[in-house]
mmCIF file of C-alpha atoms in Angstrom:
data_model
loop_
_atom_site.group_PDB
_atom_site.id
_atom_site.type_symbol
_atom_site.label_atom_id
_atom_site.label_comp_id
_atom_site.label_asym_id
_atom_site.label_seq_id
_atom_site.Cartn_x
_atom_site.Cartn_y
_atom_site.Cartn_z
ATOM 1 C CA UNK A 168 12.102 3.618 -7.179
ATOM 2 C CA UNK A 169 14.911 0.900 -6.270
ATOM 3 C CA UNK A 170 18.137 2.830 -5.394
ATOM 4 C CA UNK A 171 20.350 0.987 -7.290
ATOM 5 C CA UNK A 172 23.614 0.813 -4.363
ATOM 6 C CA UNK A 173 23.128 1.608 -0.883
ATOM 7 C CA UNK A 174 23.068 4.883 0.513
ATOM 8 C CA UNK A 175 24.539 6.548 3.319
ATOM 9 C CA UNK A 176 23.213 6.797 6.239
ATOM 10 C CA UNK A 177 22.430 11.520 5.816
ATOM 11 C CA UNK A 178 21.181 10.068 2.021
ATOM 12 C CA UNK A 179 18.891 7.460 3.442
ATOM 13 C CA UNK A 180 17.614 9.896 6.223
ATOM 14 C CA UNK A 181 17.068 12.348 3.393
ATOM 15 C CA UNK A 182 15.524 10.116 1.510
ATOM 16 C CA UNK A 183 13.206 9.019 3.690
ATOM 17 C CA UNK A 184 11.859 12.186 4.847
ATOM 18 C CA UNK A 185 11.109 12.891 1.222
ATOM 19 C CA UNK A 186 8.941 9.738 1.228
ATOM 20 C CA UNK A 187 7.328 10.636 4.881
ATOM 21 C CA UNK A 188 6.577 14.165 3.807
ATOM 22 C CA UNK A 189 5.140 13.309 0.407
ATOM 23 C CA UNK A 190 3.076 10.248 2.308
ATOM 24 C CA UNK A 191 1.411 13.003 4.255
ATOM 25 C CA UNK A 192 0.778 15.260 0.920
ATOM 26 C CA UNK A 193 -0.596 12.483 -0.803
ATOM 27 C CA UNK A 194 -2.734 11.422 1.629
ATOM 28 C CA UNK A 195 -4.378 14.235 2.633
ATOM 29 C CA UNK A 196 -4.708 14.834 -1.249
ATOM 30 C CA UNK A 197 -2.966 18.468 -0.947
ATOM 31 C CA UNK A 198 -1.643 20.016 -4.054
ATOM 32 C CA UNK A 199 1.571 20.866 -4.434
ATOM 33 C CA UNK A 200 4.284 21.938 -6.845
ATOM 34 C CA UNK A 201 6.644 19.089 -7.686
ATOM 35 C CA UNK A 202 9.653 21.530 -5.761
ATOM 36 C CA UNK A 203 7.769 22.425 -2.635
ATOM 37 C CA UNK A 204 8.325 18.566 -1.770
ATOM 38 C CA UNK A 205 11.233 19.405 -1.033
ATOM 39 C CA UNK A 206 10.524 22.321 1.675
ATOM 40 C CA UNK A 207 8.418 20.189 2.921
ATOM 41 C CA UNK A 208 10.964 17.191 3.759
ATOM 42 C CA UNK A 209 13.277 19.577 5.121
ATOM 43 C CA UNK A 210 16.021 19.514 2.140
ATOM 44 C CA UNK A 211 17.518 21.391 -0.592
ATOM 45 C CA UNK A 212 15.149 20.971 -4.115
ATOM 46 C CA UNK A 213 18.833 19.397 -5.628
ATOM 47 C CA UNK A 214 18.222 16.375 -2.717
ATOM 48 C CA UNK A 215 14.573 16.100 -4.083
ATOM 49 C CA UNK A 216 15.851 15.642 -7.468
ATOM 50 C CA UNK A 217 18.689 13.339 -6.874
ATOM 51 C CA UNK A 218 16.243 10.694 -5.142
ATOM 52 C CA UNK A 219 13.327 10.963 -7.147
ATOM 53 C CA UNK A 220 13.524 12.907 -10.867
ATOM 54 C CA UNK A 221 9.863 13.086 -11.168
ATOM 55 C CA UNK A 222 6.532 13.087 -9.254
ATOM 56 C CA UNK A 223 5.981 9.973 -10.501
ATOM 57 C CA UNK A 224 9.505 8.490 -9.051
ATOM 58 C CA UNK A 225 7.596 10.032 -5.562
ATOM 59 C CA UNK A 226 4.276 8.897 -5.948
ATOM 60 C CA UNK A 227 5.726 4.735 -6.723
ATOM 61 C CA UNK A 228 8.312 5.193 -3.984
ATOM 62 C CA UNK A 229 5.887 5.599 -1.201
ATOM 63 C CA UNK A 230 3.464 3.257 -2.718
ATOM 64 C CA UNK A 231 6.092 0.431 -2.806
ATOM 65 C CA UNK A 232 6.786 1.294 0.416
ATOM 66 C CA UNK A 233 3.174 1.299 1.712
ATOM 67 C CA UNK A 234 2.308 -2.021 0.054
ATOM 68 C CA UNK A 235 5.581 -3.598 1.027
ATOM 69 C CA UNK A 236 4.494 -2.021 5.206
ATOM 70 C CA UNK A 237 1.050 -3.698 4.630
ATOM 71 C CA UNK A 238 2.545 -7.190 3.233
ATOM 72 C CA UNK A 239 5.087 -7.234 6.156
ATOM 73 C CA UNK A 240 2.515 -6.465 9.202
ATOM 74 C CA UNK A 241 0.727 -9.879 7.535
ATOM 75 C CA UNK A 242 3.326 -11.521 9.109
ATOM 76 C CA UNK A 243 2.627 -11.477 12.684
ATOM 77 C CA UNK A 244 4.675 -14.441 14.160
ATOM 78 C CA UNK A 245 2.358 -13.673 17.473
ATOM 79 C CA UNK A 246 -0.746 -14.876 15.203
ATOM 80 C CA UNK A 247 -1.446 -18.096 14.040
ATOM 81 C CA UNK A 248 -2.188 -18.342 10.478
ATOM 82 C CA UNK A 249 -5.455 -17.774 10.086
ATOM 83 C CA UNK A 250 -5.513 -14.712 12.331
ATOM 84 C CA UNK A 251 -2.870 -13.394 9.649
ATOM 85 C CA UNK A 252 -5.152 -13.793 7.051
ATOM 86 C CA UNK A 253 -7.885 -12.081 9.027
ATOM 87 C CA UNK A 254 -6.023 -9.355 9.946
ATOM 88 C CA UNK A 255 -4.049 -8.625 6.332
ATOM 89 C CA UNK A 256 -7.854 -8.770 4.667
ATOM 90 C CA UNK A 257 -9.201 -6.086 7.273
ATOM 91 C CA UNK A 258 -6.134 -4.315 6.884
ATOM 92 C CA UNK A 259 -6.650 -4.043 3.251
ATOM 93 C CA UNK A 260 -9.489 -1.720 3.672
ATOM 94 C CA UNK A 261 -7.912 0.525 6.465
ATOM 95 C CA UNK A 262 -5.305 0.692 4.102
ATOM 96 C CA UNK A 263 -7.634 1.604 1.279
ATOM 97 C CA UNK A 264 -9.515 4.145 3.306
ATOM 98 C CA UNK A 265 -6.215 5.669 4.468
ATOM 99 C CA UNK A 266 -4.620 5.999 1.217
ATOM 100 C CA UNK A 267 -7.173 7.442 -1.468
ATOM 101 C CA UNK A 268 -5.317 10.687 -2.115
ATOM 102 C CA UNK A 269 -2.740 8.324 -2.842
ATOM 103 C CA UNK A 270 -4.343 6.951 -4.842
ATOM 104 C CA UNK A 271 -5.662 9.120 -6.913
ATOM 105 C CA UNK A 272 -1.999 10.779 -7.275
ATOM 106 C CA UNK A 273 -0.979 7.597 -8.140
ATOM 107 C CA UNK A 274 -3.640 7.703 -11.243
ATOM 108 C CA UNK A 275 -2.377 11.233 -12.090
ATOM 109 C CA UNK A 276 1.401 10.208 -12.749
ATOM 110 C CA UNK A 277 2.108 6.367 -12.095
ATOM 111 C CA UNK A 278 3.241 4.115 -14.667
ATOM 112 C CA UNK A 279 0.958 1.361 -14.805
ATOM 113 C CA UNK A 280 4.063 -0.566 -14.077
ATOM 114 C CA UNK A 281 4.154 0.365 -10.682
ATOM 115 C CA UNK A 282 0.944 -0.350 -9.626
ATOM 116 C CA UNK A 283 1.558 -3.589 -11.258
ATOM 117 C CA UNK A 284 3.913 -4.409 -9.515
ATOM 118 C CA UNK A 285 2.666 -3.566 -5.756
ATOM 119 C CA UNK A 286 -0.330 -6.141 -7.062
ATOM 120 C CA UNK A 287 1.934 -8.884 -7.553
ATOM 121 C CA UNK A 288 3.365 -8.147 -4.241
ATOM 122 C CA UNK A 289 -0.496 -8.103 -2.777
ATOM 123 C CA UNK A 290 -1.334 -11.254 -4.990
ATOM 124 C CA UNK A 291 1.815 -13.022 -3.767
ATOM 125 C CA UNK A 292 1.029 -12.108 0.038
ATOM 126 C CA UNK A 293 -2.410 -13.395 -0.146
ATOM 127 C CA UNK A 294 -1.358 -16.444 -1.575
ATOM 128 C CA UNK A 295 1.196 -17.013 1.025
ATOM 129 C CA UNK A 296 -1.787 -15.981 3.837
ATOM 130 C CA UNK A 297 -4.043 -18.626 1.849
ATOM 131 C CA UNK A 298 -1.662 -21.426 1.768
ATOM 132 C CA UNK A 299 -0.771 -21.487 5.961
ATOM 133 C CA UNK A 300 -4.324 -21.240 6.699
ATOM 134 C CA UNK A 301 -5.224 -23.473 4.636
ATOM 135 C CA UNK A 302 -2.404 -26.372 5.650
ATOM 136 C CA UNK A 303 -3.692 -24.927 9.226
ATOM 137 C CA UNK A 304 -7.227 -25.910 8.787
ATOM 138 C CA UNK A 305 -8.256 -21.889 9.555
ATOM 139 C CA UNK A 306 -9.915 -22.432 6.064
ATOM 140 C CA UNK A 307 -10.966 -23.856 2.924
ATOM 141 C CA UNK A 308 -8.406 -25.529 0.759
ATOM 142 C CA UNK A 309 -10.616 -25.100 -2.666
ATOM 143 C CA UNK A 310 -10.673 -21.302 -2.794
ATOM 144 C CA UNK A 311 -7.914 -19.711 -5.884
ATOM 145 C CA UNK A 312 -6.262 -16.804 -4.682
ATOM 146 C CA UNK A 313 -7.363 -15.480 -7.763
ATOM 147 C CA UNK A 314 -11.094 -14.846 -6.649
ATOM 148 C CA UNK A 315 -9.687 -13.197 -3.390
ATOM 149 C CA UNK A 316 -8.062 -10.547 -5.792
ATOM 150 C CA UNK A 317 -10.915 -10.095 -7.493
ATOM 151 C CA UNK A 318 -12.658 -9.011 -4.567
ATOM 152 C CA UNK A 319 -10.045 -6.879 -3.021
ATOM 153 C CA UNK A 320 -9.933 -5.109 -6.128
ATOM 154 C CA UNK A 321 -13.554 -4.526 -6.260
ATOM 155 C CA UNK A 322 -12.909 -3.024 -2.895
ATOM 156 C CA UNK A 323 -10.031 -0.815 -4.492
ATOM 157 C CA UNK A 324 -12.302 0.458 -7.099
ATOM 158 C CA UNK A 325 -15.473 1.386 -5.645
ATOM 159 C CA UNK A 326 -13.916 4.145 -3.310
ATOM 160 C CA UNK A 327 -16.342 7.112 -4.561
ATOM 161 C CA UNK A 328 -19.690 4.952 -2.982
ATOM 162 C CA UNK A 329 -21.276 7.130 -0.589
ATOM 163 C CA UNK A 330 -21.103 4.090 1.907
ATOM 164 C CA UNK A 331 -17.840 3.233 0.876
ATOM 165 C CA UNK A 332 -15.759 2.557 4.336
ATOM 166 C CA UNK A 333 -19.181 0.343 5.808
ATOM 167 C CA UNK A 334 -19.528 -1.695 2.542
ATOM 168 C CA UNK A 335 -16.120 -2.375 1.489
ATOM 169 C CA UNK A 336 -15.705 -3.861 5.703
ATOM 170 C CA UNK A 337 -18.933 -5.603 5.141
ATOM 171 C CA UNK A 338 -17.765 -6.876 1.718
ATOM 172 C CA UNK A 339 -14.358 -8.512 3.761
ATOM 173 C CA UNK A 340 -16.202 -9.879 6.493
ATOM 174 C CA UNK A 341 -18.383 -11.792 3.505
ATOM 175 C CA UNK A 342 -15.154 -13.009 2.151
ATOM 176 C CA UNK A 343 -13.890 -14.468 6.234
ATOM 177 C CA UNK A 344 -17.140 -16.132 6.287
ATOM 178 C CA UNK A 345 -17.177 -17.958 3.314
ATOM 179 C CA UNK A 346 -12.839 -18.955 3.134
ATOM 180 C CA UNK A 347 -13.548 -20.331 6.794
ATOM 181 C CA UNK A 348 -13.578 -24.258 7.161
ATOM 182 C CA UNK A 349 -16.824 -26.027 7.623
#
């Protein structure tokens, strides 16, 4: 959720822990009541409700911030452009594998409008990743962006494969070899 003004700084630190503590609920897929977030962040329930209404205001805010963490550590200035690419693919599935009870909360109570929104962030990363490697020579120039998605999403959704973790790495390192220049 996208505070509308900017917050002070005992707000923001509120805030945040909110987002920290429900990160760590979510991913370790524990249940809890919608008020125990708060408890759980260290606040007062009225704190809870005065960043984030609903669940679902929870669940997109540390989403949006997890995509917009995975998006930014794409941008290693240390790597060249390639490596970027490399690195922001392989990333995808740690992130993937890290986040599934996020996931899945995020299937319970999201608006589809969130998650639509952290793909166009994705999309618009991995086109960016595509582009310098591509003007770089790291790899091929004839590849859309669009079949890249379709593959990371295919990763995405086949999370409940007994082999999951093993294929879905497998499945990247496929996709290196064949974006790679000749």
């Amino acid at each position: 959720m996208a505070e509308a003004r900017a917050l002070r700084a005992d707000a923001r630190r509120n805030r945040d822990a909110i987002v920290a503590a429900a990160r760590e609920v979510f991913d370790h897929d524990e249940q809890l009541r919608f008020d125990d977030f708060a408890a759980r962040a260290g606040v007062g329930v009225g704190t809870l409700y005065r960043h984030f209404p609903t669940r679902e205001a929870l669940a997109a805010a540390v989403y949006e911030g997890e995509v917009a963490a995975l998006c930014d550590q794409a941008r290693d200035p240390t790597r060249s452009a390639g490596e970027n690419l490399d690195a922001f693919l392989r990333g995808f599935v740690e992130y993937v594998l890290a986040h599934t009870g996020l996931a899945r909360a995020l299937a319970a109570v999201a608006d589809p409008s969130v998650l639509a929104s952290g793909g166009i962030e994705l999309e618009g990363t991995v086109a960016d990743l595509m582009s310098r490697a591509a003007v770089d020579g790291a790899i091929r120039s004839d590849v859309a962006v669009g079949a890249v998605m379709i593959v990371l999403h295919g990763i995405g959704s086949a999370t409940d494969r007994p082999l999951w973790a093993s294929e879905a790495r497998a499945a990247v390192e496929l996709l290196l070899a064949g974006l790679r220049a000749a």
